[in-house]
Short mmCIF file of C-alpha atoms in Angstrom, two decimals:
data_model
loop_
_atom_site.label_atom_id
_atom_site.label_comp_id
_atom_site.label_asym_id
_atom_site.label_seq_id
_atom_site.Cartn_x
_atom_site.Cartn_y
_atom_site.Cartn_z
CA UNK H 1 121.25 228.07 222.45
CA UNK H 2 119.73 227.22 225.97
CA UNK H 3 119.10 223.69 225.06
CA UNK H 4 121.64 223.30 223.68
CA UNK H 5 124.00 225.04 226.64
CA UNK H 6 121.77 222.71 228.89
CA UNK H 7 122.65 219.35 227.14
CA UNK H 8 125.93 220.14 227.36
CA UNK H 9 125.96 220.34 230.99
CA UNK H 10 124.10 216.89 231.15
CA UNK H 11 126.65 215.68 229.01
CA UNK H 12 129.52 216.65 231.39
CA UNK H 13 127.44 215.55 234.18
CA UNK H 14 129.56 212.58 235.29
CA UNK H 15 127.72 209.29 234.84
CA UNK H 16 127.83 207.21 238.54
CA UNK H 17 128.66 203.61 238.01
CA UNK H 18 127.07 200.52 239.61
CA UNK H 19 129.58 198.61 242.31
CA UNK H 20 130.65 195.23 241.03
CA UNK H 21 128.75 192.60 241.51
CA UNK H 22 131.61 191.13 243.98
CA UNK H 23 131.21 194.38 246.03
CA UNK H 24 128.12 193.97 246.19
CA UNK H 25 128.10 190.07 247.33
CA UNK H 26 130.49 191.45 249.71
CA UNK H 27 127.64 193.62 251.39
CA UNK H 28 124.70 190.95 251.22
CA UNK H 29 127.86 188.62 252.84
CA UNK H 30 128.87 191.27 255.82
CA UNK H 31 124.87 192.47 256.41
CA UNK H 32 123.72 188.85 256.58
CA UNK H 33 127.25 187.93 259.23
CA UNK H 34 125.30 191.11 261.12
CA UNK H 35 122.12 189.36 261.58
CA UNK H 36 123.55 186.36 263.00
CA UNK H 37 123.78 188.41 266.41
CA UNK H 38 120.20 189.07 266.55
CA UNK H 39 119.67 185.42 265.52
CA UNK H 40 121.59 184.83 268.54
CA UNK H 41 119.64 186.91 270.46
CA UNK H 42 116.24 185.17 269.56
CA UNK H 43 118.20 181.75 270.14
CA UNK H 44 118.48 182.93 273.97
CA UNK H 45 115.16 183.87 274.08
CA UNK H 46 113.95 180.53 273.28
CA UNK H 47 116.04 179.27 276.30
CA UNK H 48 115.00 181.85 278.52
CA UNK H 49 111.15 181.31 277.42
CA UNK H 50 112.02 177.50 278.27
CA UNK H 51 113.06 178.33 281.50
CA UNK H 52 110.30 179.97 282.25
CA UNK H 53 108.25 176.99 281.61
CA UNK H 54 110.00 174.98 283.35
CA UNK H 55 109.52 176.93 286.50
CA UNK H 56 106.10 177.36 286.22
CA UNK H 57 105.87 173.90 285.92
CA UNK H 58 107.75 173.50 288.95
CA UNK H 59 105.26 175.87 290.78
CA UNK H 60 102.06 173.67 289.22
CA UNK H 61 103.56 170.85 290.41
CA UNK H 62 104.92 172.13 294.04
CA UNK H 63 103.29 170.74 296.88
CA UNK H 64 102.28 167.44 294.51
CA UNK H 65 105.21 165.28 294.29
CA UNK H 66 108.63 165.59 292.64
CA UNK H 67 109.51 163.00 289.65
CA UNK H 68 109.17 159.72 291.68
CA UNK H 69 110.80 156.21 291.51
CA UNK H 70 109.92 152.88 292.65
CA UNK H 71 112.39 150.55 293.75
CA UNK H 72 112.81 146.89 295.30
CA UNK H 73 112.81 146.83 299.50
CA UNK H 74 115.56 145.93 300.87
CA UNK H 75 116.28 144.20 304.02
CA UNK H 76 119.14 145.79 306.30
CA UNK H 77 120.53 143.49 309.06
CA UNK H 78 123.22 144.85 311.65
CA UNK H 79 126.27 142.13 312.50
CA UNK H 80 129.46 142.10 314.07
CA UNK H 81 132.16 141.64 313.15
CA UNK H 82 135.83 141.65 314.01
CA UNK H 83 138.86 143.53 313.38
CA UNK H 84 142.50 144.56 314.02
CA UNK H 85 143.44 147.60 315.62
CA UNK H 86 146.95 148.56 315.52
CA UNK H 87 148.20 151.46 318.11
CA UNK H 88 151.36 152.53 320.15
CA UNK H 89 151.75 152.34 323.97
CA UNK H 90 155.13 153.47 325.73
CA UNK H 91 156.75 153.55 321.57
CA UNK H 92 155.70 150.08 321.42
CA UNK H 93 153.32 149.41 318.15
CA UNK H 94 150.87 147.03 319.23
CA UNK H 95 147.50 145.29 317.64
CA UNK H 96 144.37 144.44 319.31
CA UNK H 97 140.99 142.28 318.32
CA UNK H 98 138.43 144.86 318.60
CA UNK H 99 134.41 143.89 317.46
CA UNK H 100 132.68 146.50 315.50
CA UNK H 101 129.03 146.81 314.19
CA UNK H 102 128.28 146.49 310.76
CA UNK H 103 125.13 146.34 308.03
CA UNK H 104 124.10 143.93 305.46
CA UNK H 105 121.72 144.74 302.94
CA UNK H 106 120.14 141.72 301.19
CA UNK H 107 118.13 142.42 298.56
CA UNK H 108 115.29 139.90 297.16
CA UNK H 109 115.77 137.08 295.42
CA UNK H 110 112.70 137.98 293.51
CA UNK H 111 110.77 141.20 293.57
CA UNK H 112 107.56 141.33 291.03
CA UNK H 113 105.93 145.05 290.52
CA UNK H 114 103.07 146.19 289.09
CA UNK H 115 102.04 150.43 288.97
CA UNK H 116 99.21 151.44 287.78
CA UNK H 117 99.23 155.48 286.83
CA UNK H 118 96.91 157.90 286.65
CA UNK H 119 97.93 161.29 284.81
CA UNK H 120 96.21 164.49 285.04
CA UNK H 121 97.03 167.72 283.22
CA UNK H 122 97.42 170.62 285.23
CA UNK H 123 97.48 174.41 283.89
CA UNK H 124 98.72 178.07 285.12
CA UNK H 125 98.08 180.67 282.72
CA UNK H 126 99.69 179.71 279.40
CA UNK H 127 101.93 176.74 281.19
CA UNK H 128 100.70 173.39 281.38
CA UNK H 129 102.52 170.23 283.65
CA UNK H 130 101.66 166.99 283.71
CA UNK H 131 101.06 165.21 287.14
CA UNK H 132 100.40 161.68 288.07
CA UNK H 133 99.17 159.50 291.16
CA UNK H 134 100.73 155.99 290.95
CA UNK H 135 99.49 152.89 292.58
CA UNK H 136 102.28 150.17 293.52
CA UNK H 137 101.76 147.10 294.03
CA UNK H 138 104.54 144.81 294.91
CA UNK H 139 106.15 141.24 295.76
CA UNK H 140 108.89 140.31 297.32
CA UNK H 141 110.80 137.15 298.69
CA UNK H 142 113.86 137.07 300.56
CA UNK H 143 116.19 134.15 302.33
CA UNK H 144 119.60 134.05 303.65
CA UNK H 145 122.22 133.53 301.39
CA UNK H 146 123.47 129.90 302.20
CA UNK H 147 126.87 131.06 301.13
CA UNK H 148 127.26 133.94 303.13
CA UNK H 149 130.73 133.33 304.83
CA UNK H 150 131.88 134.00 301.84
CA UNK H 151 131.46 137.71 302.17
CA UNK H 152 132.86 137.85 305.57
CA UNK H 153 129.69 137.69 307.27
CA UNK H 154 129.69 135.10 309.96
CA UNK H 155 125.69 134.00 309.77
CA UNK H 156 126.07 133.64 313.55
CA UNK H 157 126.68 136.89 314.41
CA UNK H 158 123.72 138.65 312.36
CA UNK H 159 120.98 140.65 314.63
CA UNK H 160 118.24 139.33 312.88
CA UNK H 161 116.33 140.35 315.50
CA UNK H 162 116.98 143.80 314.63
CA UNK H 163 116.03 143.61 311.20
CA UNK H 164 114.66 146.57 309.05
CA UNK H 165 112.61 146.30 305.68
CA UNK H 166 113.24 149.58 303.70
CA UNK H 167 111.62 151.16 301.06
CA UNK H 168 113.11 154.00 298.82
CA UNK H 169 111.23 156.83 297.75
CA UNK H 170 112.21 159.90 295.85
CA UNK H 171 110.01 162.38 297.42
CA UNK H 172 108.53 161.52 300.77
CA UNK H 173 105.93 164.30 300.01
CA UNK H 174 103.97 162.47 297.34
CA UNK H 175 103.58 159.26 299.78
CA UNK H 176 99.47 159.22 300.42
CA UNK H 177 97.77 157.25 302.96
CA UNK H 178 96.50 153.75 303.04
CA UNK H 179 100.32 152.07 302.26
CA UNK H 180 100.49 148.73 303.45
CA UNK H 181 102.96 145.62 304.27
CA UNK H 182 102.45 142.32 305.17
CA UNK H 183 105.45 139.97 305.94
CA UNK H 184 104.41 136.31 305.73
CA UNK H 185 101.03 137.57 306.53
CA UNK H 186 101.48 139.51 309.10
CA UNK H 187 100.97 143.11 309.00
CA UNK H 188 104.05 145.83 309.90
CA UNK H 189 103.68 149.25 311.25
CA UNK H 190 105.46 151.40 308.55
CA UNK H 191 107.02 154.27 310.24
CA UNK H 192 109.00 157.19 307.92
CA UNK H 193 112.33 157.78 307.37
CA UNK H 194 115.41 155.37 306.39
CA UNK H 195 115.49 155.11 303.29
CA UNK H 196 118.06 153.86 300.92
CA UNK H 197 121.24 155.36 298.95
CA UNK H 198 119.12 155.70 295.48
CA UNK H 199 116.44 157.74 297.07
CA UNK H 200 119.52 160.16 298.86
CA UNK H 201 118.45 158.48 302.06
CA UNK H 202 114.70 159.27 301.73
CA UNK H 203 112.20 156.54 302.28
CA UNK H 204 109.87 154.56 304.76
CA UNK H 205 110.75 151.40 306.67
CA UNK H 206 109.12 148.70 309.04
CA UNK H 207 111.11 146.63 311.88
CA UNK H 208 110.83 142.65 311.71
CA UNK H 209 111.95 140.14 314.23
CA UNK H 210 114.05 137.98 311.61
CA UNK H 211 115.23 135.58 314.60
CA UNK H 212 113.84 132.35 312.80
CA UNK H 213 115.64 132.90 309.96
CA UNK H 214 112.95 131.47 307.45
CA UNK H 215 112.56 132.60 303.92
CA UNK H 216 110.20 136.07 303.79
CA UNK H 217 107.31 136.61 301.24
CA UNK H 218 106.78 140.46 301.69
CA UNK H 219 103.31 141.74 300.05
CA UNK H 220 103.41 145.60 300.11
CA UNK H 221 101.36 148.53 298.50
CA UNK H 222 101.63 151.88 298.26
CA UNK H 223 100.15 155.16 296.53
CA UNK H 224 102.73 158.21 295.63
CA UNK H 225 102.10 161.48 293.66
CA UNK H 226 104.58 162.90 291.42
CA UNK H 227 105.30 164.99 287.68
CA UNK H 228 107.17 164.11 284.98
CA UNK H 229 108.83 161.02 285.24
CA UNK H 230 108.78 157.58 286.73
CA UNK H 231 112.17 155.89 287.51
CA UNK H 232 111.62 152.08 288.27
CA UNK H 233 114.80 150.96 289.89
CA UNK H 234 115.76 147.26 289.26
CA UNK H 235 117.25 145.51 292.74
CA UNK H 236 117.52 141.90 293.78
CA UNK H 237 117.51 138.12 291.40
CA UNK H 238 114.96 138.90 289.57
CA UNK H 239 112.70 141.98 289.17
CA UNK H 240 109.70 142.35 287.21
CA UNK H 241 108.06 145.44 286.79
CA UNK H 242 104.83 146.04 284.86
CA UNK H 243 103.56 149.54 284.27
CA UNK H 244 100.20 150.79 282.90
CA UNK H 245 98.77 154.37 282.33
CA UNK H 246 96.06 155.83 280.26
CA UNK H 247 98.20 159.13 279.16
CA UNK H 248 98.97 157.94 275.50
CA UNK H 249 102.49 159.74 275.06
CA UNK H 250 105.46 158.07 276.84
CA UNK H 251 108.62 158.13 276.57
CA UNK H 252 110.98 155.30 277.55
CA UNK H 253 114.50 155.83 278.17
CA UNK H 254 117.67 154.75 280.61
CA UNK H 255 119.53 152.10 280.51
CA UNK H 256 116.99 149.52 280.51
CA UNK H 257 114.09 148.99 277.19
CA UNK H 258 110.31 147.11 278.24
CA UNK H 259 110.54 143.86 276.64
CA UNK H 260 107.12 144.23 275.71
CA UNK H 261 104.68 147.41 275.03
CA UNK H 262 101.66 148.71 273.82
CA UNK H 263 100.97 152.50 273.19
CA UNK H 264 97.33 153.43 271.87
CA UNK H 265 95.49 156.51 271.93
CA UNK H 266 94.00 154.92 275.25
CA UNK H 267 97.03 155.14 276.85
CA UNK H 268 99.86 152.42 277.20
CA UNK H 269 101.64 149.42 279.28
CA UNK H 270 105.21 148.36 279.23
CA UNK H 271 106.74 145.48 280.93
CA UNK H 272 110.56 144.73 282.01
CA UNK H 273 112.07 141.50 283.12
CA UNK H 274 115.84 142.17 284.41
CA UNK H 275 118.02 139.95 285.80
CA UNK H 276 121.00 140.46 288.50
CA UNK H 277 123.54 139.68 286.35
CA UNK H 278 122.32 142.26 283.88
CA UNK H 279 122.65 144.49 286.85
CA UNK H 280 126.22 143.46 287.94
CA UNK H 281 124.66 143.31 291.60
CA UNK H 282 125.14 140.31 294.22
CA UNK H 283 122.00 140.15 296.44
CA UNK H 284 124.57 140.54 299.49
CA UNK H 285 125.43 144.39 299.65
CA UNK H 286 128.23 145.05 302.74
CA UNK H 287 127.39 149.05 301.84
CA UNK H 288 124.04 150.46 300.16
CA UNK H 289 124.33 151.06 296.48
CA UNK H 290 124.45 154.14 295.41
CA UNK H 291 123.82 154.22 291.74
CA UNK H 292 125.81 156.89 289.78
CA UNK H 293 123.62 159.63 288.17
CA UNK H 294 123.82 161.03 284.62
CA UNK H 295 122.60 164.68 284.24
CA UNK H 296 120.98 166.13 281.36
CA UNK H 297 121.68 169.85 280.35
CA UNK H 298 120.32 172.66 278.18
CA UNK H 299 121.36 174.82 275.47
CA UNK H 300 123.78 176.34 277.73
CA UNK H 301 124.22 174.08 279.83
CA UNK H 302 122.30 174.55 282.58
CA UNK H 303 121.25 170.88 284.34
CA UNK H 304 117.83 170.10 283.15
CA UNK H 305 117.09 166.32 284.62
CA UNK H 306 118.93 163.41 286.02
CA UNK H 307 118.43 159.57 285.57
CA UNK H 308 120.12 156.81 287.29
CA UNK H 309 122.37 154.17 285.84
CA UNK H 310 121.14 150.75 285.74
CA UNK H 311 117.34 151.89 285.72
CA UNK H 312 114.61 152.25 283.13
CA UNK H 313 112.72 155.40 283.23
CA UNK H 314 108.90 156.05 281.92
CA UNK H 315 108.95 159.96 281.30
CA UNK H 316 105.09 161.61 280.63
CA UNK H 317 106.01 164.19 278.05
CA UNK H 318 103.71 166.29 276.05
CA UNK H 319 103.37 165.37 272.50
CA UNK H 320 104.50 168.26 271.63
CA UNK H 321 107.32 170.08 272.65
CA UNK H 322 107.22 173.93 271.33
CA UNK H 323 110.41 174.79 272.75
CA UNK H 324 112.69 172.29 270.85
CA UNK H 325 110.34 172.74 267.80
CA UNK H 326 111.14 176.36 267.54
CA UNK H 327 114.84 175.67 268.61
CA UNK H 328 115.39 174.00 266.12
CA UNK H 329 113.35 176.61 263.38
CA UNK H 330 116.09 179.24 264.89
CA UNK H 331 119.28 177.47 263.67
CA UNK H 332 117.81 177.24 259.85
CA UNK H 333 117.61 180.87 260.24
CA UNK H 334 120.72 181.23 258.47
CA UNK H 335 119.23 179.76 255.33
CA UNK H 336 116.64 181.96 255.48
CA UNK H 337 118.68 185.04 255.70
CA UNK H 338 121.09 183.52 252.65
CA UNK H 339 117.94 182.48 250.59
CA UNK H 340 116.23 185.95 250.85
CA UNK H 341 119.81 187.73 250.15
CA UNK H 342 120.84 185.83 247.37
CA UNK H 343 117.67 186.29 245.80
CA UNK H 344 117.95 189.88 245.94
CA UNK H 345 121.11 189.83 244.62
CA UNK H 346 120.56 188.06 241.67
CA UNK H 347 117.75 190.58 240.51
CA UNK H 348 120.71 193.45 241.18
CA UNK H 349 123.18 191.99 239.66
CA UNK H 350 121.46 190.08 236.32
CA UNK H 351 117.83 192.13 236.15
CA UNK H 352 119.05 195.29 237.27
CA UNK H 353 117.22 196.08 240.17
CA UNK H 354 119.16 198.44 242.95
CA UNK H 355 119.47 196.95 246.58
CA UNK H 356 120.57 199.05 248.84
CA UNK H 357 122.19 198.00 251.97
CA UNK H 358 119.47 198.92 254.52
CA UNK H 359 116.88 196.81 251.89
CA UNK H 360 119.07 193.82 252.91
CA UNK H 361 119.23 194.95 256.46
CA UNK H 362 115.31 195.43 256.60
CA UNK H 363 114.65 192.30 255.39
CA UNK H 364 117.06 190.46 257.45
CA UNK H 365 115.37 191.88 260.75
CA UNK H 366 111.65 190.68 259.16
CA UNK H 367 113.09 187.08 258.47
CA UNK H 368 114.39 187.29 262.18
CA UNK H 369 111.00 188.62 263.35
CA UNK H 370 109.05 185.42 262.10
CA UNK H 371 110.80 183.05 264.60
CA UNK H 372 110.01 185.77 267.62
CA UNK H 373 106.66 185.74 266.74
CA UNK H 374 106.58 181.76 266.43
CA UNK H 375 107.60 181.65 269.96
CA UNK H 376 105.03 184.03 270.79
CA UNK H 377 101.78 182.40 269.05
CA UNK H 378 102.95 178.88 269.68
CA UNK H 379 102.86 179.10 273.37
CA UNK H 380 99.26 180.22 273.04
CA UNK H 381 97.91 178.17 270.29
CA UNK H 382 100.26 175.32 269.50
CA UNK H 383 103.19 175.16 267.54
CA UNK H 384 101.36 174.35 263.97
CA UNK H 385 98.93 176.92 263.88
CA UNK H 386 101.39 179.53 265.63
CA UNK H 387 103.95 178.49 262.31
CA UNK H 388 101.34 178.76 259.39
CA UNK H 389 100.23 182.58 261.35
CA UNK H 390 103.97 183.69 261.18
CA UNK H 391 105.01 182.54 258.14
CA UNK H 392 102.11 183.95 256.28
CA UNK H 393 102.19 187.07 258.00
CA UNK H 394 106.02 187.59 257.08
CA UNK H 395 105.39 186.29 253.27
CA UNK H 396 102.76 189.03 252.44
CA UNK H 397 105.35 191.22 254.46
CA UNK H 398 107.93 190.85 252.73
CA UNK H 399 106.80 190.24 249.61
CA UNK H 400 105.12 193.46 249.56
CA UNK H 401 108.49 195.21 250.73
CA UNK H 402 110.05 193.31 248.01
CA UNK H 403 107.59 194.90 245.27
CA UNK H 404 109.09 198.26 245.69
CA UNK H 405 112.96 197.51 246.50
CA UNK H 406 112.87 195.28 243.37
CA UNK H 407 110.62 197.54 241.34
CA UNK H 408 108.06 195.26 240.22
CA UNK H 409 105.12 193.06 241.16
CA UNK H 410 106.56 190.10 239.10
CA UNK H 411 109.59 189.83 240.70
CA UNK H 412 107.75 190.51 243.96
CA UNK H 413 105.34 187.75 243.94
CA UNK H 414 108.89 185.58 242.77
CA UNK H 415 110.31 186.48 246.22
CA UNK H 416 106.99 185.20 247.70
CA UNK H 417 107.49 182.18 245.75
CA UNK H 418 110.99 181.49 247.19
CA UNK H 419 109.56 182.43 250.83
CA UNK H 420 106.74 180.49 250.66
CA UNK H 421 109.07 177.25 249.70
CA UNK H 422 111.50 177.81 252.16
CA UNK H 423 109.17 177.59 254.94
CA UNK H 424 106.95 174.63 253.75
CA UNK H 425 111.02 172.99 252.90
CA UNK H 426 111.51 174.18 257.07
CA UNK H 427 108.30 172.37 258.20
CA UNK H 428 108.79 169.23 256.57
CA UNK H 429 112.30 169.01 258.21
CA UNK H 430 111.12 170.07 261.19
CA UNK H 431 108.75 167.09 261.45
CA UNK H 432 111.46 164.66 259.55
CA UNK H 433 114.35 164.51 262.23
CA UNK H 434 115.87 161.30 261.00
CA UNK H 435 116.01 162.41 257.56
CA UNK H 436 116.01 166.23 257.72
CA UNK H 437 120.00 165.89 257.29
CA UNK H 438 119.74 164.36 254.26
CA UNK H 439 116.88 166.24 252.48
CA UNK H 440 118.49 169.33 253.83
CA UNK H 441 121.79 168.38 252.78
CA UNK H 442 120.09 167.45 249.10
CA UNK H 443 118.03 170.50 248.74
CA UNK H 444 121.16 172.74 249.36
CA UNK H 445 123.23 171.19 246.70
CA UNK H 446 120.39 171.61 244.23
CA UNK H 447 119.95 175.31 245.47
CA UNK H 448 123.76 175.79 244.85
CA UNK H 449 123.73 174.31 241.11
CA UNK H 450 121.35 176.35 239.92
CA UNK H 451 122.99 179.44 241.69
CA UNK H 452 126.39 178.19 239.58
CA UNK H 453 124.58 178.00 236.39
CA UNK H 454 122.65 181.60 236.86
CA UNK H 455 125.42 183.54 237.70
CA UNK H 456 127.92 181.52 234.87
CA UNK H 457 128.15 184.31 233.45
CA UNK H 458 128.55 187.28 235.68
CA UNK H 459 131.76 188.91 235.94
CA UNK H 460 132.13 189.53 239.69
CA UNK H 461 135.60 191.49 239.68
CA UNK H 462 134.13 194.14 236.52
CA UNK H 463 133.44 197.55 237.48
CA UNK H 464 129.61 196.41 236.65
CA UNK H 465 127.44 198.79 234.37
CA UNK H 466 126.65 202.27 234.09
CA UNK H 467 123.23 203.08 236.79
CA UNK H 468 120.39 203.53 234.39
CA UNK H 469 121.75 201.24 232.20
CA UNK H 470 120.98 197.82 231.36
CA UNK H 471 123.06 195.16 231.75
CA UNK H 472 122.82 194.12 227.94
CA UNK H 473 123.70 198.13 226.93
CA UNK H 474 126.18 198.25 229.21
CA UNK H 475 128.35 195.10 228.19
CA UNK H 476 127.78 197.00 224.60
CA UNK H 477 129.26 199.87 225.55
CA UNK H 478 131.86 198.48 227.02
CA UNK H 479 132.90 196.83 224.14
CA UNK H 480 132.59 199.45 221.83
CA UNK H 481 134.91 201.51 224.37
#
């Protein structure tokens, strides 16, 4: 009678049913939205880490030299000339001839550079900067413009007497000793100071009695330290620059290519040929030119770098660059998360196994852990060996989690299986960039197919079946009912 008084009370022991399987896509959908802030959150860490670099940088390199450019001289010539002055006396508008001083900058009709630079990597604590010395070595040749009347420079009333050659530097600081000029063989006292407009002003100059008025050959060396990048600045007819280095990683940018280069593991050599009408520049100048600058900016942002318009630039960059690398890791972290989720939802739904919400929510915060810990080992031992150290830490992680939300070892060793792909698949794209698009793009569609042809079958808006109870028995049931 007990048994039998007990299996009744099992029997009218209401039988809990499973959610749908659209409910529960809804939760994987709304728990995986949630991880996107703490995605976020690692995403701004990566910039902040960044930014830290960058100023330690700045501190390796302070004192040395900031990034450094190397420009034609230019010669500056005061004149006079005349001009019309309007006023009123007694309500009377009247004019007057009045002569006011004026500069001229010529630049050369030909200006042929060669800088030779030596790099050396310097480190504080986990930081690294690369620093360089650079040798220039320059000619230059200059005459008056036959045709300068037609500027509205009377050739008479130039002070050539008064005559300045000018040099532009970037950052005075890195200028060393030993700097030289010769004009038609004879030597000038450089003094500092007076620079030009693309330098903001900063600079070094020498006086020259230009009274004779006879073409100039200007021979001119100089040594100045500096980080990061090398700006050559393209001024006059003709300008030639050729640059050599033994740091083996370059990278050429602005608005002007080297016709011809050479990179090798012992370093590299680029030379540029431009021409003033490339540049849109007369050699006759009645105000400096000050080239327009384009800025660079972060994530969010925040100005990183400048470069001039109408320049090359030579930048010494690391061959590796952890910060983008893992920047870019963080915004596939989405198809991580959707992966990992939709893989646990398919054993719910079709095998049977029970995911509860905080499974999906525990899982979602380990998947977000691997690109924290990235960051972490790849500014200590590179970005390769800090990727194949996460990733297998988080695989045996989570697939050992997975072993007990999913009830099995099978199914747990499938969910390393799917791990394991997905972050080979995010290391080959990683190291693709012109193509990681379109292999991305390709792998998705695949992904969703076979997601389509799985779930065929599932019936998203049913009630689902009864917990205990297998999917097969359950459709059964339901049938019978």
């Amino acid at each position: 009678m007990a048994e039998a008084h007990n299996r009744d009370e099992i029997e009218e022991k209401p039988v809990r049913k499973e959610r749908s399987p659209g409910f529960k896509l809804a939760v994987a959908v709304f728990i995986g939205a949630l991880l996107m802030v703490p995605l976020l959150l690692v995403y701004a860490l990566v910039y902040d880490r960044q930014s830290q670099s960058e100023t330690a940088r700045n501190a390796i390199a302070e004192g040395w030299g900031d990034a450094q450019i190397v420009a034609a001289p230019v010669m500056v010539i005061p004149y006079e000339t005349e001009n019309i002055e309007t006023y009123e006396e007694d309500g009377v508008k009247k004019s007057r001839t009045v002569r006011v001083s004026r500069t001229l900058y010529l630049s050369p009709q030909s200006n042929d550079i060669a800088v030779d630079v030596a790099e050396e990597v310097r480190q504080k604590s986990i930081y690294q900067s690369v620093v360089y010395e650079a040798g220039v070595k320059g000619q230059a040749r200059f005459s008056i413009p036959e045709d300068l009347a037609r500027y509205g420079v009377d050739p008479e009333t130039l002070k050539l007497n008064q005559a300045e050659v000018r040099f532009a530097i970037a950052d005075p600081r890195g200028l060393g000793s030993g700097n030289t000029l010769t004009v038609n063989g004879t030597a000038a006292d450089l003094r500092p100071g007076k620079g030009l407009a693309v330098s903001n002003g900063a600079g070094f100059f020498a006086f020259h009695d230009w009274s004779e008025g006879e073409p100039l050959a200007l021979d001119y060396s100089y040594g100045m330290r500096g980080n990061g990048r090398l700006t050559l600045v393209p001024r006059g007819g003709t300008s030639n620059f050729a640059v050599k280095s033994s740091w083996p990683h370059p990278s050429f940018g602005g608005d002007f290519l080297p016709e011809d280069r050479e990179i090798s593991d012992e370093g590299f050599t680029a030379k540029y040929s431009i021409d003033n009408l490339a540049l849109g520049q007369s050699l006759v100048q009645l105000e400096d030119i000050a080239p327009e600058r384009d800025y660079e900016y972060g994530m969010f942002g925040g100005q990183t770098a400048e470069t001039l318009q109408n320049s090359p630039l030579i930048s010494l960059v690391e061959p590796v660059n952890i910060y983008s690398q893992v920047d870019r890791a963080v915004k596939y972290g989405f198809l991580f998360i959707g992966f990992t989720f939709l893989t646990f939802l398919l054993f719910d739904i079709i095998a049977g196994a029970r995911v509860a919400a905080a499974e999906y929510l525990l899982t979602g915060f380990g998947l977000i852990l691997f690109f924290v810990l990235l960051l972490a080992f790849a500014e200590v031992i590179g970005f390769a060996f800090a990727y194949f150290g996460a990733s297998a830490a988080m695989i045996g992680l989570l697939s050992a989690y997975s072993a007990a939300v999913l009830g099995g070892v099978k199914r747990a060793l499938f969910v390393g299986g799917i791990l394991t792909g997905l972050y080979a698949l995010l290391y080959v794209l990683l190291n693709m960039e012109a193509y990681a698009l379109l292999v991305g793009s390709l792998l998705l569609f695949v992904a969703l197919a076979l997601v389509m042809y799985v779930t065929r079958k599932v019936d998203w808006s049913g009630l689902g079946h009864k917990a205990g109870t297998p999917p097969e028995q359950s459709q059964e049931a339901d049938a019978t009912a």
